[in-house]
CSV table of C-alpha atoms in Angstrom, one decimal:
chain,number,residue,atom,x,y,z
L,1,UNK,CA,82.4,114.4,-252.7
L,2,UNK,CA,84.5,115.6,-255.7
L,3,UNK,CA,85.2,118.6,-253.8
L,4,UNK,CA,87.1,116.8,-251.2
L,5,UNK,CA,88.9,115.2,-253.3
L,6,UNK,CA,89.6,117.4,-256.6
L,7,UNK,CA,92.6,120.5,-256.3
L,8,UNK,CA,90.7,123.2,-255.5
L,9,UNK,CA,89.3,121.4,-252.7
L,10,UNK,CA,93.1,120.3,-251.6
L,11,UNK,CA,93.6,124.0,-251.0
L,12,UNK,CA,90.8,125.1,-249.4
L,13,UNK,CA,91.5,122.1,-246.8
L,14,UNK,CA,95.0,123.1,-246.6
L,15,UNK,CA,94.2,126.8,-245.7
L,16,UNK,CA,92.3,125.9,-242.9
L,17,UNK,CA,94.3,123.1,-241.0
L,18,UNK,CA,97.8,125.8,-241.4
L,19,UNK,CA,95.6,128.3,-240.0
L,20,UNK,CA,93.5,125.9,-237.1
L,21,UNK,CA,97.1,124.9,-236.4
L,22,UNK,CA,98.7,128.0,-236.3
L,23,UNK,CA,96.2,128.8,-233.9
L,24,UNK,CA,96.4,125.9,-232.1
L,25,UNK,CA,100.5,126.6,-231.8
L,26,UNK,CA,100.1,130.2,-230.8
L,27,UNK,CA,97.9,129.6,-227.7
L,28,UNK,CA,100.0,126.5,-226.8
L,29,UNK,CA,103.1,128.9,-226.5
L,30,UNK,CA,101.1,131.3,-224.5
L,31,UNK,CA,100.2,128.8,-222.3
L,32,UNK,CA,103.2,127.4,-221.9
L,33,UNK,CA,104.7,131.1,-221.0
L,34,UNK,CA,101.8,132.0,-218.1
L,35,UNK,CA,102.4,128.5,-216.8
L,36,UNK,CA,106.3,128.8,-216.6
L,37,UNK,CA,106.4,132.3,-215.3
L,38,UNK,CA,103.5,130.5,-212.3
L,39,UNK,CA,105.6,127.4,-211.6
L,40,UNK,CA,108.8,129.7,-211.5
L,41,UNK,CA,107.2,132.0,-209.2
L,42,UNK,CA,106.0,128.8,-207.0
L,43,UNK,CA,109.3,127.5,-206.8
L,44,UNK,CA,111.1,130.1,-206.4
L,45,UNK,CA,112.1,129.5,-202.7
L,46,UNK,CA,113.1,125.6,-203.6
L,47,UNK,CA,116.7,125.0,-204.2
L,48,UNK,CA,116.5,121.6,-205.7
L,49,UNK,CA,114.2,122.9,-208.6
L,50,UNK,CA,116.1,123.9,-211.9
L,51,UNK,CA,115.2,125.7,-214.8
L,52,UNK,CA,115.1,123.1,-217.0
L,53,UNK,CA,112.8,120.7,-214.8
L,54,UNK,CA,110.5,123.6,-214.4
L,55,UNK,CA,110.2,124.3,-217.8
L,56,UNK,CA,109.3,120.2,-218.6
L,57,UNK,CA,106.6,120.1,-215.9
L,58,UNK,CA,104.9,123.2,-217.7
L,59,UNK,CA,105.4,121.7,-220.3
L,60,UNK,CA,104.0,118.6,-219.9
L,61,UNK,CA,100.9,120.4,-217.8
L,62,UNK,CA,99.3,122.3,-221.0
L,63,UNK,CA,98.6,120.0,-223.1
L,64,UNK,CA,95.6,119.1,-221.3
L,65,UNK,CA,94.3,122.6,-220.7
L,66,UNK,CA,94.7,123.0,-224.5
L,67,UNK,CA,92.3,120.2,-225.1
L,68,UNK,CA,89.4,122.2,-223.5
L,69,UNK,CA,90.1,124.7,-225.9
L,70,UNK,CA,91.2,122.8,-229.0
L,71,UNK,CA,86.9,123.6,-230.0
L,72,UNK,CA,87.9,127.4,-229.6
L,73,UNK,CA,91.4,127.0,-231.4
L,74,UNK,CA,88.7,126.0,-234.9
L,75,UNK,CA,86.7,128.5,-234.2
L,76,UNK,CA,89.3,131.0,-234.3
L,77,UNK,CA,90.9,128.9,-237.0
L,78,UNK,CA,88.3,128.8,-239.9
L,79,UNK,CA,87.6,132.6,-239.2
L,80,UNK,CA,90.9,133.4,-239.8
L,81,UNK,CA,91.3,130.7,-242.9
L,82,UNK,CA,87.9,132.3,-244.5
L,83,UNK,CA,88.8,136.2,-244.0
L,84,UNK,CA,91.5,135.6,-245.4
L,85,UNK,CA,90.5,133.9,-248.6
L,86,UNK,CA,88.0,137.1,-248.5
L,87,UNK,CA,90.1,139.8,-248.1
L,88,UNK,CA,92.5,138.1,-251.4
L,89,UNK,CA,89.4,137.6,-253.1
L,90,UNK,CA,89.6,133.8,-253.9
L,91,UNK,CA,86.4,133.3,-252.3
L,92,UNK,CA,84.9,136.0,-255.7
L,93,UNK,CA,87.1,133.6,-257.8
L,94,UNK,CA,85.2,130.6,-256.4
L,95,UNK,CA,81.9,132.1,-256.2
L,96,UNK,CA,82.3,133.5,-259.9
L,97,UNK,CA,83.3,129.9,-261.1
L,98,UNK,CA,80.0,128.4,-259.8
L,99,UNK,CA,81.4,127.0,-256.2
L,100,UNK,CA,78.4,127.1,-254.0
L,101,UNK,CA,79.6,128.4,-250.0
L,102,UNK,CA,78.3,124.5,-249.0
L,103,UNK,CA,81.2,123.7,-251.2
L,104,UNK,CA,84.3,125.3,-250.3
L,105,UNK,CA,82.9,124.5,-246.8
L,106,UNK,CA,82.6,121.2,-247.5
L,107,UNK,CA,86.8,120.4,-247.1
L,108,UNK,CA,87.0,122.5,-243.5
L,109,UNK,CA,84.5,120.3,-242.4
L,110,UNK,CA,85.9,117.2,-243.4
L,111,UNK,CA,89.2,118.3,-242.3
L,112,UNK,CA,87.7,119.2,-238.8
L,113,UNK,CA,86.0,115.6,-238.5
L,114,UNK,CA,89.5,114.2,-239.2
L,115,UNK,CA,91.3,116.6,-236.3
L,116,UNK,CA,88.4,115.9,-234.6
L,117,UNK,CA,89.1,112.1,-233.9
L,118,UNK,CA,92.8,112.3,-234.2
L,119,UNK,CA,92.0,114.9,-230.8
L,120,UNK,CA,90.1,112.1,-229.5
L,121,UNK,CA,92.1,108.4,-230.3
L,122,UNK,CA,95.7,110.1,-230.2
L,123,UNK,CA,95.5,113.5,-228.6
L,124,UNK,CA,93.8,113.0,-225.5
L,125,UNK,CA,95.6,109.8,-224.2
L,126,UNK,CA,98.6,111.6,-224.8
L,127,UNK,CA,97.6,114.4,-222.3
L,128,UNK,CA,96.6,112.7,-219.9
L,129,UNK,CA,99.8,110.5,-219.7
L,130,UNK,CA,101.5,114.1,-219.7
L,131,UNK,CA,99.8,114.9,-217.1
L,132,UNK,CA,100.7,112.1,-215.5
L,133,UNK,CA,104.2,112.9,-215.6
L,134,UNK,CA,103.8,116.6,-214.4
L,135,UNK,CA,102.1,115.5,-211.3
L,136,UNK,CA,105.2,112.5,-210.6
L,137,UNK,CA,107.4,116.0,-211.4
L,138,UNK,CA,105.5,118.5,-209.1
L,139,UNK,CA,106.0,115.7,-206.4
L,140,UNK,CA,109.6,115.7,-206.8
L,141,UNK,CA,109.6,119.4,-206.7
L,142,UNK,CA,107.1,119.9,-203.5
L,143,UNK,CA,107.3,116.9,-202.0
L,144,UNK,CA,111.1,117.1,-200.3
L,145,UNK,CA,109.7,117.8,-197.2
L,146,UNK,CA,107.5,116.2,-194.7
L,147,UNK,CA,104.1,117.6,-195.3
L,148,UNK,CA,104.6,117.8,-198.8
L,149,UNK,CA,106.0,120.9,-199.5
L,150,UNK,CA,103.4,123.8,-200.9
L,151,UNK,CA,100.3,121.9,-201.0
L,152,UNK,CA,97.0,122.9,-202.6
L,153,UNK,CA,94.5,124.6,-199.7
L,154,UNK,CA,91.6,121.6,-200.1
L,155,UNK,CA,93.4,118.8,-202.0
L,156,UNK,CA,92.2,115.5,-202.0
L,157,UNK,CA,90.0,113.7,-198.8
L,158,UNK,CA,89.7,110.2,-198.2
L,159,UNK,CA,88.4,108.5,-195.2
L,160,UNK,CA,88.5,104.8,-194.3
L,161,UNK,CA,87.2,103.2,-191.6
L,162,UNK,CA,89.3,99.7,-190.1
L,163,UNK,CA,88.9,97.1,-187.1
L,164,UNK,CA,91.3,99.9,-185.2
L,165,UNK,CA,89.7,103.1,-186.1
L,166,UNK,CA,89.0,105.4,-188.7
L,167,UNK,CA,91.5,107.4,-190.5
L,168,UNK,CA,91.1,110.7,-192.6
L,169,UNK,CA,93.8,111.4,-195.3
L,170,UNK,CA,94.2,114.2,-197.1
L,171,UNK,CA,96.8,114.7,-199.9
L,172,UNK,CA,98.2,117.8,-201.5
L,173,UNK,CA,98.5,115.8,-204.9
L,174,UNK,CA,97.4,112.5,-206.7
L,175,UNK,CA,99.4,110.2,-209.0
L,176,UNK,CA,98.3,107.2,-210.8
L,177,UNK,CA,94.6,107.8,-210.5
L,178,UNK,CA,95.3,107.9,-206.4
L,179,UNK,CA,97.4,104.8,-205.8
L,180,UNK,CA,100.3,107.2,-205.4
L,181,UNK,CA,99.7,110.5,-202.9
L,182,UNK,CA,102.1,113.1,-202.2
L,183,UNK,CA,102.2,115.5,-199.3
L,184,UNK,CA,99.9,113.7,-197.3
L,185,UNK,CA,98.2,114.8,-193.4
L,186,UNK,CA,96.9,112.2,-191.8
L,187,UNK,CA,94.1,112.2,-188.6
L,188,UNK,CA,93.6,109.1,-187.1
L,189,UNK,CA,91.1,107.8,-184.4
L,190,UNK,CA,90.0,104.8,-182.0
L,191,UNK,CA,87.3,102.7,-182.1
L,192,UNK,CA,85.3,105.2,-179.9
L,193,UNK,CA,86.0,108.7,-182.1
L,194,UNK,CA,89.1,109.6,-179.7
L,195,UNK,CA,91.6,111.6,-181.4
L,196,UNK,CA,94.6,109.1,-181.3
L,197,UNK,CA,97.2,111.3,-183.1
L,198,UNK,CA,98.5,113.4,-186.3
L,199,UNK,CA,100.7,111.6,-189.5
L,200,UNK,CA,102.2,113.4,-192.0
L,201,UNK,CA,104.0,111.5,-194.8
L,202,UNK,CA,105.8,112.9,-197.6
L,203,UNK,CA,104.5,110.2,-199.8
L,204,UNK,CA,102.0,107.1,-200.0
L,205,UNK,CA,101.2,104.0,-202.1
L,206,UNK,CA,98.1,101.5,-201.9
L,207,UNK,CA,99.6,98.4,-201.6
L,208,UNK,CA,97.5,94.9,-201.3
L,209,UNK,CA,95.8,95.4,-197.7
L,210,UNK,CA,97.5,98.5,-196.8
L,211,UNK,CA,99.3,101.7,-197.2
L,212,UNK,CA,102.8,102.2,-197.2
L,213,UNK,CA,103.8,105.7,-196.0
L,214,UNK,CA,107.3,107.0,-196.3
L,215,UNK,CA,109.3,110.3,-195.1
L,216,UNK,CA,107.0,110.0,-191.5
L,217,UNK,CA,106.6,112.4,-188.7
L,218,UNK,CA,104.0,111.4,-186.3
L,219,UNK,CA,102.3,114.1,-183.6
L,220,UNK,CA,100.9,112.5,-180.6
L,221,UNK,CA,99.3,114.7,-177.7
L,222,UNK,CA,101.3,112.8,-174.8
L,223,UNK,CA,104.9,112.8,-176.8
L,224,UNK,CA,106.6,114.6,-178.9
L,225,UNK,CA,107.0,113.6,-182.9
L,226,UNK,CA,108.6,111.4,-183.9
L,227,UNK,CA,110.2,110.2,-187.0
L,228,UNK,CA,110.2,107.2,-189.1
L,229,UNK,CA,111.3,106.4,-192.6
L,230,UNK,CA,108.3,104.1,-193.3
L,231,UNK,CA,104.9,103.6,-191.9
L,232,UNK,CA,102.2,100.8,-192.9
L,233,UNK,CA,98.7,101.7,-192.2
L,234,UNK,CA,96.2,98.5,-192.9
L,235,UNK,CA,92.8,99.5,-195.3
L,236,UNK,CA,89.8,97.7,-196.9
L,237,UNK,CA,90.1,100.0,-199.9
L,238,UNK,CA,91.0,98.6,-203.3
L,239,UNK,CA,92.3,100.4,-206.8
L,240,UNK,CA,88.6,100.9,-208.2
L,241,UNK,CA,87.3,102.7,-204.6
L,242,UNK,CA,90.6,105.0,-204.2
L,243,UNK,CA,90.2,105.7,-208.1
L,244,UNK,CA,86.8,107.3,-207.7
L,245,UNK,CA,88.1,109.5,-204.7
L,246,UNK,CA,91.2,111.1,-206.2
L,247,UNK,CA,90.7,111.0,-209.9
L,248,UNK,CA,88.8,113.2,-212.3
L,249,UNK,CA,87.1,112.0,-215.8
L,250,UNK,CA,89.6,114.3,-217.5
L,251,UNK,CA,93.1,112.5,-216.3
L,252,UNK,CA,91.5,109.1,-218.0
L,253,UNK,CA,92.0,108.2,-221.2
L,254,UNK,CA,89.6,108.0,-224.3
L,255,UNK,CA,90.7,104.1,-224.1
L,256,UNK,CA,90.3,103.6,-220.5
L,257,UNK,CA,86.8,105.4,-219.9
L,258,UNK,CA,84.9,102.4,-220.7
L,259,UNK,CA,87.2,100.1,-217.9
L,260,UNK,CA,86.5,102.8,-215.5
L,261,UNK,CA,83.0,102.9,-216.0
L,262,UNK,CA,82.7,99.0,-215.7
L,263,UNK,CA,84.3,98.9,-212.5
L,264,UNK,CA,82.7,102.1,-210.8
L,265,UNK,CA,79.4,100.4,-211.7
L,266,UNK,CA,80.7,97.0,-210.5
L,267,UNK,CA,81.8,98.9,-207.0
L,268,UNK,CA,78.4,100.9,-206.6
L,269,UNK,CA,80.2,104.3,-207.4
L,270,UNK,CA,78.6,107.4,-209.6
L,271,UNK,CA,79.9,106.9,-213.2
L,272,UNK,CA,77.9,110.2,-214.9
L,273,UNK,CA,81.4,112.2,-214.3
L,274,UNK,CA,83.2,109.2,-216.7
L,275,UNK,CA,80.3,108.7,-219.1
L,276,UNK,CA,79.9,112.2,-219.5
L,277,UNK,CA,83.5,112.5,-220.4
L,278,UNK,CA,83.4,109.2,-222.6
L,279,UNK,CA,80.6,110.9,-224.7
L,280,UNK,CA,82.3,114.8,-224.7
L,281,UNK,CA,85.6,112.9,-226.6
L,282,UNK,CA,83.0,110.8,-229.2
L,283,UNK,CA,81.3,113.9,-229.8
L,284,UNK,CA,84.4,116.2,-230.1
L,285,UNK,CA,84.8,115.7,-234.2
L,286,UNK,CA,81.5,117.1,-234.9
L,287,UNK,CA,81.6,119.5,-231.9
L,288,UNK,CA,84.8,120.8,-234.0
L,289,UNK,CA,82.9,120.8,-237.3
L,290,UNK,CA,80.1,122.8,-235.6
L,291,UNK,CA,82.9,125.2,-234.7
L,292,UNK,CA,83.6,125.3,-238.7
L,293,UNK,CA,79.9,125.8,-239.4
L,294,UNK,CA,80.0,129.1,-237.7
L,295,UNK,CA,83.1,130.3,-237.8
L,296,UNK,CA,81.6,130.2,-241.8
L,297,UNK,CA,78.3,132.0,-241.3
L,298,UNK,CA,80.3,134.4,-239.7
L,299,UNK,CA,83.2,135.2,-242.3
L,300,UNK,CA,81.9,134.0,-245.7
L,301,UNK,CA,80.7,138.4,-245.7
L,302,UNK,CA,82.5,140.1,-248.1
L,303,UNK,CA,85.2,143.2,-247.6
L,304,UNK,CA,84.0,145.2,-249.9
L,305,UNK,CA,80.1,144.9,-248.4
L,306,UNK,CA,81.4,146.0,-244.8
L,307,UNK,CA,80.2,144.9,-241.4
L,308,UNK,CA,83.0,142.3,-240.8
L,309,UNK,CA,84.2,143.1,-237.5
L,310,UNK,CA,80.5,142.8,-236.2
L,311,UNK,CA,80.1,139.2,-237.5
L,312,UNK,CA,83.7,138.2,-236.1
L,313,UNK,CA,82.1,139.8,-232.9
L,314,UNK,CA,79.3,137.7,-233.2
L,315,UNK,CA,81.0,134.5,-234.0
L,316,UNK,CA,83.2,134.9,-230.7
L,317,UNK,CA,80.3,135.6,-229.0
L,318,UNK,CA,78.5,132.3,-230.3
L,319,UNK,CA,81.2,130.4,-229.5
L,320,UNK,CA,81.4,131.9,-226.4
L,321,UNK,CA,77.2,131.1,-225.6
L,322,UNK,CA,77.9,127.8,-226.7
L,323,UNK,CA,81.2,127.4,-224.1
L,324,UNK,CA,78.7,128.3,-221.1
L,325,UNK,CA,75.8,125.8,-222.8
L,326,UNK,CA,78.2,123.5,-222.5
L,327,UNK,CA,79.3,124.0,-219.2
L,328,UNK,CA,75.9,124.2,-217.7
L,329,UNK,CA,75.3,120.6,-219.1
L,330,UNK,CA,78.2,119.2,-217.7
L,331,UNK,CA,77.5,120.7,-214.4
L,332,UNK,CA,73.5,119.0,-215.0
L,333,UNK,CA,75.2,115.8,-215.7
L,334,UNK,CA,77.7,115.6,-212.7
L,335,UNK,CA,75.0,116.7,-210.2
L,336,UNK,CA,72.9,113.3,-212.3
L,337,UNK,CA,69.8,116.4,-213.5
L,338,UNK,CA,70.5,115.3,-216.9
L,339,UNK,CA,71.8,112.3,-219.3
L,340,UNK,CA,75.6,112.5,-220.2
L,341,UNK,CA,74.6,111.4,-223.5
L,342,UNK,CA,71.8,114.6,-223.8
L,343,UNK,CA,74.9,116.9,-221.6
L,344,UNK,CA,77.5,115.7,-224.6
L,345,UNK,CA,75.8,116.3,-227.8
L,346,UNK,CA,73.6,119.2,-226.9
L,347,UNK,CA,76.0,121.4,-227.7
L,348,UNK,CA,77.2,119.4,-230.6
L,349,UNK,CA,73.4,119.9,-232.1
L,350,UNK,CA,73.0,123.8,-231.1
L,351,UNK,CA,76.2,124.9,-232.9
L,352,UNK,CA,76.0,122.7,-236.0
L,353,UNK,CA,72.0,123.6,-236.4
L,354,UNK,CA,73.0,127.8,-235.5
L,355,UNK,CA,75.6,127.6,-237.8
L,356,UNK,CA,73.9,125.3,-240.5
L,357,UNK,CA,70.7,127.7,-240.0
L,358,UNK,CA,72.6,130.8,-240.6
L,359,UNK,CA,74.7,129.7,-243.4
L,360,UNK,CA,71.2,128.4,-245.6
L,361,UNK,CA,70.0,132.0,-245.1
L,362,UNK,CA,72.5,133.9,-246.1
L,363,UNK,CA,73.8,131.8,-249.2
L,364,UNK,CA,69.9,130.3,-250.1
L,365,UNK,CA,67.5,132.5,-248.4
């Protein structure tokens, strides 16, 4: 404990979160730049879109594709902070003064913990509100037109079946967890399965009883289309059924997984997707703190001794393994083959044991 807490400690921890946050900086610019130069490129034909609202919608999209990788960003992170400290020799200078390797590890991990649930309570509610934004954003960029604009080639399905028919909707792009839909086709039948005709909308929300369409064109096969500036259609659907259509587990919240999992329950619905996502952000501090533990077996090897770029190679390759290990259990638990709690903390327990494993050889064995 008095390593935490006593100067040399301060720096150690220090090292590490500049370096896990340079990282962390660096790959957010580059994916800020590849996802400008795509969104450009999308909009190129549009006259309404300007630079500047381009550049916010980018903006506001990464910050959820960085939190996949925020367990890669301290990997790379303590690698850099510990060949560093190698290569100047400080780590000699602690090693020569009696500081065990479980020592000067001992702030990374603590600082990772810390990260870890700042990722989870602050972080991640934060992207998915961004994200939020980026898809109201995209809408006014796409969504112009009737039809939507430039859709995405599947998008989101929904079908609902009334006293008049049945009615399939498909929508380029969801907002709000699916009470708002952009660029929206519409196929809608009779009682007896006969094609009745075509809708496209350029926007819809889920309104008590029914949904409210606006920007209409409707296709018919004994007129021609007609259009209209609103169009209600009556459903039985409610919040919690559209929500399990058109949202995903990673648009929700840390705070608002456990809601969403009482009321998919309530309504009948499959909650492993939410569970498994409400475990991944409980387990993230000591997924990150696993990340530390190898990134340390890995670059605790002296200069001087050779053989470092192989054990950088094989710390990116661990963390690589343990990127597929993870994603095979997440497939296992969406398809319900395995517990989200087991799909979660698997990989939590593989890294930290690999890296705790490694570490007691080298510095004990």
């Amino acid at each position: 404990m008095s390593m935490l807490t006593n100067t040399l400690g301060r720096y150690f921890a220090g090292r590490f979160v500049v370096a896990a946050l340079g990282v962390f900086a660096s790959i957010f610019l580059l994916l800020v730049l590849v996802d400008y130069i795509e969104m450009v490129r999308k909009t190129s034909g549009l006259a309404s879109a300007s630079a500047i609202m381009v550049a916010e919608t980018s903006l506001f999209r990464v910050p959820q594709l960085l939190e996949k990788l925020t367990p890669f960003c301290m990997l790379i992170g303590a690698m850099t902070c510990y060949l560093a400290l190698s290569r100047r020799l400080e780590l000699v200078v602690a090693r020569a003064a009696g500081v065990s390797a479980w020592q000067f590890i001992s702030p990374a991990l603590g600082s990772a913990l810390l990260i870890g649930v700042i990722a989870t309570v602050a972080y991640n509610p934060m992207s998915a509100n961004l994200r939020e934004l980026s898809k109201r954003m995209e809408a006014e960029l796409f969504g112009s037109a009737p039809g939507g604009g430039i859709q995405d080639a599947s998008g989101f399905w929904l079908n609902q079946v009334t006293s008049d028919g049945q009615t399939i909707i498909n929508a380029a792009r969801s907002e709000q967890q699916g009470v708002r839909l952009t660029g929206l086709t519409l196929f809608r039948f009779d009682t007896e399965q006969h094609f009745k005709e075509r809708i496209e909308a350029r926007e819809a929300t889920l309104e008590s009883g029914h949904w409210l369409f606006k920007g209409v064109r409707r296709f018919s096969l004994d007129g021609p289309p007609v259009d209209q500036a609103s169009l209600e259609i009556p459903t039985t659907l409610t919040e919690a059924q559209v929500r399990n259509s058109f949202s995903t587990p990673e648009t929700v919240s840390f705070w608002q997984l456990p809601s969403y999992i009482r009321s998919s329950e309530s309504s009948g619905f499959a909650t492993a997707g939410y569970r498994l996502q409400y475990h991944k952000l409980l387990a993230q501090p000591f997924l990150l703190a696993a990340m530390v533990m190898l990134a340390a077996s890995v670059s605790l090897r002296f200069f001087r001794m050779g053989g470092v770029q192989k054990m950088v190679l094989s710390g990116v390759g661990a963390g690589f393994l343990l990127y597929v290990l993870s994603k095979v259990t997440e497939d296992l638990s969406k398809a319900e083959l395995m517990h989200p709690i087991a799909a979660a903390w698997l990989p939590v327990v593989v890294g930290g044991l690999t890296g705790f494993l490694a570490l007691l050889y080298q510095e004990d064995g």
